[in-house]
XYZ file of C-alpha atoms in Angstrom:
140
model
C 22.154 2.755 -0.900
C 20.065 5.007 1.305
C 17.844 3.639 4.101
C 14.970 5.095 3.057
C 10.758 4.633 4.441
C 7.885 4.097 2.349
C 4.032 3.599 2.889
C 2.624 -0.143 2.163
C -1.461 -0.545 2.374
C -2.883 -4.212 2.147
C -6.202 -3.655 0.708
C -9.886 -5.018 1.374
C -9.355 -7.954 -1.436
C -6.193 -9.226 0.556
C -7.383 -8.364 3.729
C -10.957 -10.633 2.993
C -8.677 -13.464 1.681
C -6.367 -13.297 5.037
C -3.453 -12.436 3.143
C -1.421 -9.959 5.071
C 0.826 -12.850 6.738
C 1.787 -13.671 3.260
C 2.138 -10.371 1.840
C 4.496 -9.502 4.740
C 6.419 -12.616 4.229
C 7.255 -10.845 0.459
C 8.638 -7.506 2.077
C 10.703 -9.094 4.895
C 12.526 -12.048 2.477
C 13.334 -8.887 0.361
C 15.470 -7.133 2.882
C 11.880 -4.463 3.998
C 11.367 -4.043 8.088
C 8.069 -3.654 8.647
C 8.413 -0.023 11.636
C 4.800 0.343 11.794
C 1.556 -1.412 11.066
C -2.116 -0.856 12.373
C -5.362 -2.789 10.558
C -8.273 -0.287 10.109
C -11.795 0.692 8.233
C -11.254 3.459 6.301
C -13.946 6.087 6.427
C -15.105 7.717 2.966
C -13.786 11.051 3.851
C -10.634 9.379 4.627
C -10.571 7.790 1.718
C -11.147 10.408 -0.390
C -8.828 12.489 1.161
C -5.840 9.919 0.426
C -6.378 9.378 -2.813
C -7.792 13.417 -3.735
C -4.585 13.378 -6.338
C -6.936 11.051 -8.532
C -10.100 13.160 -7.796
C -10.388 14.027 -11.760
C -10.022 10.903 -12.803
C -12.910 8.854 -14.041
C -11.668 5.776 -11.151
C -11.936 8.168 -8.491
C -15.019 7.022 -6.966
C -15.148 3.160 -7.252
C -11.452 3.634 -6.031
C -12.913 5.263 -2.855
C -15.702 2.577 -2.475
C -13.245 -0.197 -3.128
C -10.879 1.440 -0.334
C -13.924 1.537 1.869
C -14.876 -1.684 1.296
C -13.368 -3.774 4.343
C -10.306 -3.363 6.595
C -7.131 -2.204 5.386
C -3.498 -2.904 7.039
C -1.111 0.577 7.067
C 2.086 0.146 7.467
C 5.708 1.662 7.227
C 8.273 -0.652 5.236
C 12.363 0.147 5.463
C 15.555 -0.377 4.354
C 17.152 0.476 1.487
C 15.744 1.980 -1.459
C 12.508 0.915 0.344
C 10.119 2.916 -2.055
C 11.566 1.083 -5.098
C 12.122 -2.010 -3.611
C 8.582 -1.655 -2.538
C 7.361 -1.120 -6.025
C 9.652 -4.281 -7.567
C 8.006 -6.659 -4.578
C 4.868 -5.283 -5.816
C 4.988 -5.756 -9.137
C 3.151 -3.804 -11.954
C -0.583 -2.488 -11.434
C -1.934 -4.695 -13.798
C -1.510 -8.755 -12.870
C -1.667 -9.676 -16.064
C 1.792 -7.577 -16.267
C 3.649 -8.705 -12.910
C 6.202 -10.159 -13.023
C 6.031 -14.160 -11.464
C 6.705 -14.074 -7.364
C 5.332 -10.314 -7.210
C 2.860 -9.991 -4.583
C -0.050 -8.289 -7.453
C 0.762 -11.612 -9.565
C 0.392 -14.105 -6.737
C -2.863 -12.058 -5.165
C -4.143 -9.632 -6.965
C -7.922 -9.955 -8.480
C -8.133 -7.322 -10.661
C -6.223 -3.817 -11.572
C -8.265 -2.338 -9.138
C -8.087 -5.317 -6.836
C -4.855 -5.707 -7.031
C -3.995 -6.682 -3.015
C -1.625 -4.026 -2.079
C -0.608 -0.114 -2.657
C 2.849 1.658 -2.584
C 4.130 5.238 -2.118
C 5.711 6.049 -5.458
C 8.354 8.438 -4.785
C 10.170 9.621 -2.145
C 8.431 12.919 -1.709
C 5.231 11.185 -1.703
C 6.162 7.643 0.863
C 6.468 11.211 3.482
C 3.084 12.467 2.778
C 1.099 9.303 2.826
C 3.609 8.061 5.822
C 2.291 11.462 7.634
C -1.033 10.647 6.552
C -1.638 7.625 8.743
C 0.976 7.716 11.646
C 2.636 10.073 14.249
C 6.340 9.343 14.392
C 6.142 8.008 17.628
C 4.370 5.204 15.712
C 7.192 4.426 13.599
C 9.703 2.254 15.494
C 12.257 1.433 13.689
């Protein structure tokens, strides 16, 4: 397997409900070091900016104000296959789909409030990883 790095966020619904201790718990009993990690507001621009990929979509927006909404918790998970381990811990976007001991069936609200976001490929954990942190950040 290949030691790979992907981008967690924590969102405003877990980060109101004091959740990140828990949600950590999740990624470190499944094998995920967590090599960075900073707790911050997200401006709109930045917002925007991070999630301009969806910028068509009719979500955009209330995506942005939900993002903007309260503190959010960056990090940098690895290990090994970290972006689809990542996404398995997860669980699917929609609660109502996750499978039992994923973090989005355990915490999440909502599809849109669904406690936590993941890179999605490889290509992309590098862009959003850049995104937030230097690499003298990351210490792995």
């Amino acid at each position: 397997m290949a030691k790979e790095r992907t981008l967690s966020i924590i969102k405003p619904d877990a980060t109101r409900r004091n959740l990140t201790g828990k949600i950590n718990a999740k990624f470190e009993e499944q094998g995920l070091r967590i090599v960075a990690q900073k707790r911050l507001q997200l401006s709109e621009v930045q917002a925007g900016k991070f999630y301009e990929v969806h910028k068509e979509r009719p979500f955009y927006g209330e995506l942005v104000s939900f993002m903007i909404s309260g503190p959010v918790v960056v990090q940098v998970l690895e290990g090994d296959d970290a972006v689809a381990a990542n996404r398995k811990i997860m669980g699917a976007t929609n609660p109502a789909n996750a499978e039992a001991g994923t973090i989005r069936k355990e915490f999440a609200e909502s599809i849109e409030a669904n406690s936590v976001h993941g890179s999605d490929s490889l290509e992309n954990a590098k862009n959003e990883i850049s995104f937030f942190f230097s690499e003298t950040e990351i210490v792995g």
